[in-house]
PDB file of C-alpha atoms in Angstrom:
ATOM      1  CA  ASP Q   1      -0.174   0.104   0.098  1.00  0.00           C
ATOM      2  CA  THR Q   2       1.215   3.404  -1.052  1.00  0.00           C
ATOM      3  CA  GLY Q   3      -0.494   5.452   1.348  1.00  0.00           C
ATOM      4  CA  VAL Q   4      -3.711   7.625   1.608  1.00  0.00           C
ATOM      5  CA  SER Q   5      -4.402   8.877  -2.260  1.00  0.00           C
ATOM      6  CA  GLN Q   6      -6.981  11.960  -2.939  1.00  0.00           C
ATOM      7  CA  ASP Q   7      -8.689  12.720  -6.528  1.00  0.00           C
ATOM      8  CA  PRO Q   8      -8.552  14.804  -8.255  1.00  0.00           C
ATOM      9  CA  ARG Q   9      -5.357  16.703  -7.480  1.00  0.00           C
ATOM     10  CA  HIS Q  10      -6.624  19.832  -8.551  1.00  0.00           C
ATOM     11  CA  LYS Q  11     -10.042  21.066  -9.368  1.00  0.00           C
ATOM     12  CA  ILE Q  12     -11.448  24.593 -10.925  1.00  0.00           C
ATOM     13  CA  THR Q  13     -14.936  25.187 -10.954  1.00  0.00           C
ATOM     14  CA  LYS Q  14     -17.352  28.121 -11.526  1.00  0.00           C
ATOM     15  CA  ARG Q  15     -19.413  29.543  -8.611  1.00  0.00           C
ATOM     16  CA  GLY Q  16     -22.730  27.813  -7.934  1.00  0.00           C
ATOM     17  CA  GLN Q  17     -21.451  24.346  -9.434  1.00  0.00           C
ATOM     18  CA  ASN Q  18     -21.182  21.130  -7.194  1.00  0.00           C
ATOM     19  CA  VAL Q  19     -18.061  19.271  -6.839  1.00  0.00           C
ATOM     20  CA  THR Q  20     -17.069  15.836  -5.264  1.00  0.00           C
ATOM     21  CA  PHE Q  21     -13.576  14.663  -4.187  1.00  0.00           C
ATOM     22  CA  ARG Q  22     -12.621  10.900  -3.107  1.00  0.00           C
ATOM     23  CA  CYS Q  23     -10.267   9.623  -0.798  1.00  0.00           C
ATOM     24  CA  ASP Q  24      -8.600   6.134  -0.530  1.00  0.00           C
ATOM     25  CA  PRO Q  25      -7.153   5.450   2.778  1.00  0.00           C
ATOM     26  CA  ILE Q  26      -4.610   3.204   3.946  1.00  0.00           C
ATOM     27  CA  SER Q  27      -6.336  -0.257   3.578  1.00  0.00           C
ATOM     28  CA  GLU Q  28      -5.951  -1.455   6.952  1.00  0.00           C
ATOM     29  CA  HIS Q  29      -7.300   1.739   8.561  1.00  0.00           C
ATOM     30  CA  ASN Q  30     -10.508   2.100   9.870  1.00  0.00           C
ATOM     31  CA  ARG Q  31     -10.603   5.730  10.481  1.00  0.00           C
ATOM     32  CA  LEU Q  32     -10.883   8.459   7.726  1.00  0.00           C
ATOM     33  CA  TYR Q  33     -10.720  12.166   8.303  1.00  0.00           C
ATOM     34  CA  TRP Q  34     -11.211  15.541   6.114  1.00  0.00           C
ATOM     35  CA  TYR Q  35      -9.520  18.672   6.923  1.00  0.00           C
ATOM     36  CA  ARG Q  36      -9.620  21.910   5.054  1.00  0.00           C
ATOM     37  CA  GLN Q  37      -6.719  24.206   4.717  1.00  0.00           C
ATOM     38  CA  THR Q  38      -6.424  27.851   3.698  1.00  0.00           C
ATOM     39  CA  LEU Q  39      -3.321  29.616   2.519  1.00  0.00           C
ATOM     40  CA  GLY Q  40      -1.064  30.499   5.776  1.00  0.00           C
ATOM     41  CA  GLN Q  41      -3.169  28.122   8.028  1.00  0.00           C
ATOM     42  CA  GLY Q  42      -3.045  25.088   9.613  1.00  0.00           C
ATOM     43  CA  PRO Q  43      -5.550  22.361   8.495  1.00  0.00           C
ATOM     44  CA  GLU Q  44      -9.015  22.688  10.165  1.00  0.00           C
ATOM     45  CA  PHE Q  45     -11.151  19.609  10.806  1.00  0.00           C
ATOM     46  CA  LEU Q  46     -14.130  18.987   8.958  1.00  0.00           C
ATOM     47  CA  THR Q  47     -15.434  15.296   9.926  1.00  0.00           C
ATOM     48  CA  TYR Q  48     -14.270  12.027  10.480  1.00  0.00           C
ATOM     49  CA  PHE Q  49     -15.477   8.292   9.953  1.00  0.00           C
ATOM     50  CA  GLN Q  50     -14.940   4.965  11.657  1.00  0.00           C
ATOM     51  CA  ASN Q  51     -15.707   2.506   9.302  1.00  0.00           C
ATOM     52  CA  GLU Q  52     -18.864   3.728   7.786  1.00  0.00           C
ATOM     53  CA  ALA Q  53     -20.042   5.730  10.644  1.00  0.00           C
ATOM     54  CA  GLN Q  54     -19.555   9.477  10.669  1.00  0.00           C
ATOM     55  CA  LEU Q  55     -18.720  10.075  14.010  1.00  0.00           C
ATOM     56  CA  GLU Q  56     -18.166  13.871  14.162  1.00  0.00           C
ATOM     57  CA  LYS Q  57     -18.887  16.872  11.804  1.00  0.00           C
ATOM     58  CA  SER Q  58     -17.380  20.304  12.481  1.00  0.00           C
ATOM     59  CA  ARG Q  59     -19.255  23.567  12.569  1.00  0.00           C
ATOM     60  CA  LEU Q  60     -17.398  24.546   9.236  1.00  0.00           C
ATOM     61  CA  LEU Q  61     -19.341  21.921   7.629  1.00  0.00           C
ATOM     62  CA  SER Q  62     -22.558  23.796   6.688  1.00  0.00           C
ATOM     63  CA  ASP Q  63     -25.397  22.094   4.729  1.00  0.00           C
ATOM     64  CA  ARG Q  64     -23.833  22.615   1.342  1.00  0.00           C
ATOM     65  CA  PHE Q  65     -21.152  19.805   2.257  1.00  0.00           C
ATOM     66  CA  SER Q  66     -21.692  16.246   2.669  1.00  0.00           C
ATOM     67  CA  ALA Q  67     -19.583  13.344   3.083  1.00  0.00           C
ATOM     68  CA  GLU Q  68     -19.981   9.611   2.976  1.00  0.00           C
ATOM     69  CA  ARG Q  69     -18.025   6.572   3.561  1.00  0.00           C
ATOM     70  CA  PRO Q  70     -20.440   3.824   2.218  1.00  0.00           C
ATOM     71  CA  LYS Q  71     -18.497   0.834   2.594  1.00  0.00           C
ATOM     72  CA  GLY Q  72     -15.918   1.555   5.101  1.00  0.00           C
ATOM     73  CA  SER Q  73     -13.385   2.110   2.531  1.00  0.00           C
ATOM     74  CA  PHE Q  74     -13.056   4.953   0.138  1.00  0.00           C
ATOM     75  CA  SER Q  75     -14.841   8.359   1.155  1.00  0.00           C
ATOM     76  CA  THR Q  76     -16.180  11.094  -0.884  1.00  0.00           C
ATOM     77  CA  LEU Q  77     -16.968  14.887   0.080  1.00  0.00           C
ATOM     78  CA  GLU Q  78     -19.412  16.870  -1.758  1.00  0.00           C
ATOM     79  CA  ILE Q  79     -19.857  20.494  -1.954  1.00  0.00           C
ATOM     80  CA  GLN Q  80     -23.012  21.734  -3.457  1.00  0.00           C
ATOM     81  CA  ARG Q  81     -23.416  25.445  -4.867  1.00  0.00           C
ATOM     82  CA  THR Q  82     -19.810  26.138  -4.236  1.00  0.00           C
ATOM     83  CA  GLU Q  83     -18.703  29.776  -3.083  1.00  0.00           C
ATOM     84  CA  GLN Q  84     -15.578  31.533  -3.400  1.00  0.00           C
ATOM     85  CA  GLY Q  85     -15.036  31.260   0.370  1.00  0.00           C
ATOM     86  CA  ASP Q  86     -14.694  27.339  -0.463  1.00  0.00           C
ATOM     87  CA  SER Q  87     -11.434  27.716  -2.334  1.00  0.00           C
ATOM     88  CA  ALA Q  88      -8.866  25.884  -0.129  1.00  0.00           C
ATOM     89  CA  MET Q  89      -7.072  22.578   0.054  1.00  0.00           C
ATOM     90  CA  TYR Q  90      -8.932  19.600   1.227  1.00  0.00           C
ATOM     91  CA  LEU Q  91      -6.992  17.057   2.849  1.00  0.00           C
ATOM     92  CA  CYS Q  92      -7.896  13.625   3.844  1.00  0.00           C
ATOM     93  CA  ALA Q  93      -6.185  11.447   6.481  1.00  0.00           C
ATOM     94  CA  SER Q  94      -6.519   7.987   7.771  1.00  0.00           C
ATOM     95  CA  SER Q  95      -5.565   5.787  11.097  1.00  0.00           C
ATOM     96  CA  LEU Q  96      -6.266   3.238  12.867  1.00  0.00           C
ATOM     97  CA  ALA Q  97      -8.723   3.185  15.558  1.00  0.00           C
ATOM     98  CA  VAL Q  98      -6.134   2.988  18.461  1.00  0.00           C
ATOM     99  CA  SER Q  99      -5.539   6.004  20.797  1.00  0.00           C
ATOM    100  CA  GLY Q 100      -2.751   7.686  19.742  1.00  0.00           C
ATOM    101  CA  GLU Q 101      -2.348   6.196  16.483  1.00  0.00           C
ATOM    102  CA  PRO Q 102      -0.867   8.961  13.980  1.00  0.00           C
ATOM    103  CA  GLN Q 103      -3.186  10.325  11.229  1.00  0.00           C
ATOM    104  CA  TYR Q 104      -1.417   9.695   7.761  1.00  0.00           C
ATOM    105  CA  PHE Q 105      -2.439  12.576   5.100  1.00  0.00           C
ATOM    106  CA  GLY Q 106      -2.771  12.276   1.463  1.00  0.00           C
ATOM    107  CA  PRO Q 107      -1.656  14.607  -1.060  1.00  0.00           C
ATOM    108  CA  GLY Q 108      -4.826  16.868  -0.739  1.00  0.00           C
ATOM    109  CA  THR Q 109      -7.243  18.478  -3.591  1.00  0.00           C
ATOM    110  CA  ARG Q 110      -7.023  21.880  -4.289  1.00  0.00           C
ATOM    111  CA  LEU Q 111     -10.225  23.743  -5.027  1.00  0.00           C
ATOM    112  CA  THR Q 112     -10.418  26.965  -6.954  1.00  0.00           C
ATOM    113  CA  VAL Q 113     -13.824  28.305  -7.290  1.00  0.00           C
ATOM    114  CA  LEU Q 114     -13.935  31.295  -9.597  1.00  0.00           C
TER     115      LEU Q 114
ATOM    116  CA  GLY V   1     -11.220  24.606  23.545  1.00  0.00           C
ATOM    117  CA  GLU V   2      -7.967  23.449  22.548  1.00  0.00           C
ATOM    118  CA  ASP V   3      -5.586  26.061  20.924  1.00  0.00           C
ATOM    119  CA  VAL V   4      -1.851  25.317  19.554  1.00  0.00           C
ATOM    120  CA  GLU V   5       0.618  28.253  18.871  1.00  0.00           C
ATOM    121  CA  GLN V   6       3.760  28.440  16.988  1.00  0.00           C
ATOM    122  CA  SER V   7       5.828  31.322  15.717  1.00  0.00           C
ATOM    123  CA  LEU V   8       5.338  31.828  12.088  1.00  0.00           C
ATOM    124  CA  PHE V   9       8.946  32.169  10.604  1.00  0.00           C
ATOM    125  CA  LEU V  10      12.311  30.657  11.162  1.00  0.00           C
ATOM    126  CA  SER V  11      15.421  31.305   9.025  1.00  0.00           C
ATOM    127  CA  VAL V  12      18.735  29.172   9.473  1.00  0.00           C
ATOM    128  CA  ARG V  13      22.007  28.489   7.883  1.00  0.00           C
ATOM    129  CA  GLU V  14      22.659  24.902   6.021  1.00  0.00           C
ATOM    130  CA  GLY V  15      24.388  22.970   8.715  1.00  0.00           C
ATOM    131  CA  ASP V  16      22.965  25.107  11.789  1.00  0.00           C
ATOM    132  CA  SER V  17      20.474  23.514  14.219  1.00  0.00           C
ATOM    133  CA  SER V  18      16.808  24.618  13.739  1.00  0.00           C
ATOM    134  CA  VAL V  19      14.712  24.688  16.953  1.00  0.00           C
ATOM    135  CA  ILE V  20      10.879  24.927  16.245  1.00  0.00           C
ATOM    136  CA  ASN V  21       8.540  25.851  19.333  1.00  0.00           C
ATOM    137  CA  CYS V  22       4.905  25.136  20.090  1.00  0.00           C
ATOM    138  CA  THR V  23       2.442  26.001  22.842  1.00  0.00           C
ATOM    139  CA  TYR V  24      -0.831  23.878  23.644  1.00  0.00           C
ATOM    140  CA  THR V  25      -3.301  24.134  26.049  1.00  0.00           C
ATOM    141  CA  ASP V  26      -4.811  20.741  26.688  1.00  0.00           C
ATOM    142  CA  SER V  27      -2.772  19.222  29.488  1.00  0.00           C
ATOM    143  CA  SER V  28      -4.741  15.795  29.051  1.00  0.00           C
ATOM    144  CA  SER V  29      -3.246  15.290  25.510  1.00  0.00           C
ATOM    145  CA  THR V  30      -1.095  11.898  25.773  1.00  0.00           C
ATOM    146  CA  TYR V  31       0.282  12.539  22.155  1.00  0.00           C
ATOM    147  CA  LEU V  32       1.729  15.159  20.215  1.00  0.00           C
ATOM    148  CA  TYR V  33       2.275  15.342  16.581  1.00  0.00           C
ATOM    149  CA  TRP V  34       4.918  17.178  14.475  1.00  0.00           C
ATOM    150  CA  TYR V  35       4.017  17.259  10.829  1.00  0.00           C
ATOM    151  CA  LYS V  36       5.934  18.946   7.531  1.00  0.00           C
ATOM    152  CA  GLN V  37       4.312  20.286   4.412  1.00  0.00           C
ATOM    153  CA  GLU V  38       6.284  21.402   1.388  1.00  0.00           C
ATOM    154  CA  PRO V  39       4.585  23.541  -0.942  1.00  0.00           C
ATOM    155  CA  GLY V  40       1.617  22.269  -2.945  1.00  0.00           C
ATOM    156  CA  ALA V  41       1.933  18.861  -1.029  1.00  0.00           C
ATOM    157  CA  GLY V  42      -0.099  17.146   2.060  1.00  0.00           C
ATOM    158  CA  LEU V  43       1.051  16.717   5.459  1.00  0.00           C
ATOM    159  CA  GLN V  44       4.120  14.201   6.164  1.00  0.00           C
ATOM    160  CA  LEU V  45       4.086  12.844   9.650  1.00  0.00           C
ATOM    161  CA  LEU V  46       7.522  13.299  11.197  1.00  0.00           C
ATOM    162  CA  THR V  47       7.518  12.173  14.541  1.00  0.00           C
ATOM    163  CA  TYR V  48       5.230  12.115  17.840  1.00  0.00           C
ATOM    164  CA  ILE V  49       5.893  11.977  21.614  1.00  0.00           C
ATOM    165  CA  PHE V  50       3.829  10.262  24.028  1.00  0.00           C
ATOM    166  CA  SER V  51       3.255  12.490  27.182  1.00  0.00           C
ATOM    167  CA  ASN V  52       5.045  10.256  29.516  1.00  0.00           C
ATOM    168  CA  MET V  53       8.391  11.024  27.904  1.00  0.00           C
ATOM    169  CA  ASP V  54      10.421  14.361  28.182  1.00  0.00           C
ATOM    170  CA  MET V  55      12.271  13.689  24.714  1.00  0.00           C
ATOM    171  CA  LYS V  56      12.212  11.514  21.814  1.00  0.00           C
ATOM    172  CA  GLN V  57      15.216  11.082  19.227  1.00  0.00           C
ATOM    173  CA  ASP V  58      14.737  10.152  15.746  1.00  0.00           C
ATOM    174  CA  GLN V  59      18.145  10.503  13.576  1.00  0.00           C
ATOM    175  CA  ARG V  60      18.390  14.257  13.304  1.00  0.00           C
ATOM    176  CA  LEU V  61      14.917  14.909  15.099  1.00  0.00           C
ATOM    177  CA  THR V  62      14.838  15.470  18.747  1.00  0.00           C
ATOM    178  CA  VAL V  63      11.505  16.349  20.332  1.00  0.00           C
ATOM    179  CA  LEU V  64      11.482  17.890  23.699  1.00  0.00           C
ATOM    180  CA  LEU V  65       8.382  17.787  25.810  1.00  0.00           C
ATOM    181  CA  ASN V  66       7.523  20.173  28.933  1.00  0.00           C
ATOM    182  CA  LYS V  67       4.135  19.138  30.368  1.00  0.00           C
ATOM    183  CA  LYS V  68       4.160  21.681  33.091  1.00  0.00           C
ATOM    184  CA  ASP V  69       4.761  24.677  30.604  1.00  0.00           C
ATOM    185  CA  LYS V  70       2.662  22.840  28.032  1.00  0.00           C
ATOM    186  CA  HIS V  71       5.436  23.347  25.356  1.00  0.00           C
ATOM    187  CA  LEU V  72       6.720  21.220  22.807  1.00  0.00           C
ATOM    188  CA  SER V  73       9.884  21.704  20.606  1.00  0.00           C
ATOM    189  CA  LEU V  74      11.319  20.230  17.466  1.00  0.00           C
ATOM    190  CA  ARG V  75      15.128  20.383  17.017  1.00  0.00           C
ATOM    191  CA  ILE V  76      16.234  19.481  13.583  1.00  0.00           C
ATOM    192  CA  ALA V  77      20.279  18.924  13.522  1.00  0.00           C
ATOM    193  CA  ASP V  78      22.467  19.761  10.596  1.00  0.00           C
ATOM    194  CA  THR V  79      19.588  21.633   9.198  1.00  0.00           C
ATOM    195  CA  GLN V  80      19.485  20.907   4.968  1.00  0.00           C
ATOM    196  CA  THR V  81      18.103  22.972   2.256  1.00  0.00           C
ATOM    197  CA  GLY V  82      15.737  19.866   1.584  1.00  0.00           C
ATOM    198  CA  ASP V  83      14.408  20.787   5.408  1.00  0.00           C
ATOM    199  CA  SER V  84      12.813  24.002   4.039  1.00  0.00           C
ATOM    200  CA  ALA V  85       8.777  23.582   4.726  1.00  0.00           C
ATOM    201  CA  ILE V  86       6.290  24.540   6.843  1.00  0.00           C
ATOM    202  CA  TYR V  87       6.102  22.594  10.063  1.00  0.00           C
ATOM    203  CA  PHE V  88       2.886  21.988  12.217  1.00  0.00           C
ATOM    204  CA  CYS V  89       2.484  20.668  15.457  1.00  0.00           C
ATOM    205  CA  ALA V  90      -1.028  19.095  16.581  1.00  0.00           C
ATOM    206  CA  GLU V  91      -2.692  17.980  19.401  1.00  0.00           C
ATOM    207  CA  PRO V  92      -5.747  15.468  19.463  1.00  0.00           C
ATOM    208  CA  GLU V  93      -9.294  17.074  20.776  1.00  0.00           C
ATOM    209  CA  TYR V  94     -10.601  15.090  23.771  1.00  0.00           C
ATOM    210  CA  ASN V  95      -7.640  12.514  23.264  1.00  0.00           C
ATOM    211  CA  GLN V  96     -10.169  10.144  21.981  1.00  0.00           C
ATOM    212  CA  GLY V  97      -8.401   9.537  18.652  1.00  0.00           C
ATOM    213  CA  GLY V  98     -10.579  12.165  16.782  1.00  0.00           C
ATOM    214  CA  LYS V  99      -9.705  15.281  15.234  1.00  0.00           C
ATOM    215  CA  LEU V 100      -6.314  17.145  15.461  1.00  0.00           C
ATOM    216  CA  ILE V 101      -5.922  20.595  16.582  1.00  0.00           C
ATOM    217  CA  PHE V 102      -3.143  22.330  14.533  1.00  0.00           C
ATOM    218  CA  GLY V 103      -0.892  25.075  15.030  1.00  0.00           C
ATOM    219  CA  GLN V 104      -0.939  27.927  12.110  1.00  0.00           C
ATOM    220  CA  GLY V 105       2.805  26.464  11.365  1.00  0.00           C
ATOM    221  CA  THR V 106       6.387  27.483  11.344  1.00  0.00           C
ATOM    222  CA  GLU V 107       7.767  28.283   7.740  1.00  0.00           C
ATOM    223  CA  LEU V 108      11.401  27.208   8.046  1.00  0.00           C
ATOM    224  CA  SER V 109      13.827  28.546   5.340  1.00  0.00           C
ATOM    225  CA  VAL V 110      17.431  27.098   5.420  1.00  0.00           C
ATOM    226  CA  LYS V 111      19.784  29.380   3.413  1.00  0.00           C
ATOM    227  CA  PRO V 112      23.052  27.629   2.013  1.00  0.00           C
TER     228      PRO V 112
END
């Protein structure tokens, strides 16, 4: 296994369009996390799953955002009716569900909303 | 809630040691993490330390933890130009393996 992968790496869209990102975690990892990172800031938590259950969502995750992990493997993050303020790097990470186990990050998806 | 703070910039000469500092607020955190981010890339886990340790060494990296002052530092020995990147410290919220709280990141610039 080569680590966490994300697709696409870059996405340019027009305001009002919907976009969907995919994350494939490290295969034996049962926790999967989504973060958002804007320029000059550290990553901010959006949501996380343990297996297929979504256990926590940030207040940053407005009703335009939805995340799924239907079979407990890959996850998708959808943003509906994109706004310019959604422009950011969207990072996915995975880990084992053991206290202290570190999170391993993917390369991220850079979203630009015009 | 938890908060993690770091100084924003550090500039060193190649071959010198770099020390990146971090303060955190949650005294119950049992693990603390250091990540490295190169331009346009995701975060690379560098090292992490369990709170019952004062120090952890891994090749050129040394992590020091002062629990009393809630202060964490990352020392990079013999800093190379390839070490130029942004370094983040992070602590878990609630210490349950959920979300990580990140600092703003320290941009390390290594001059030849």
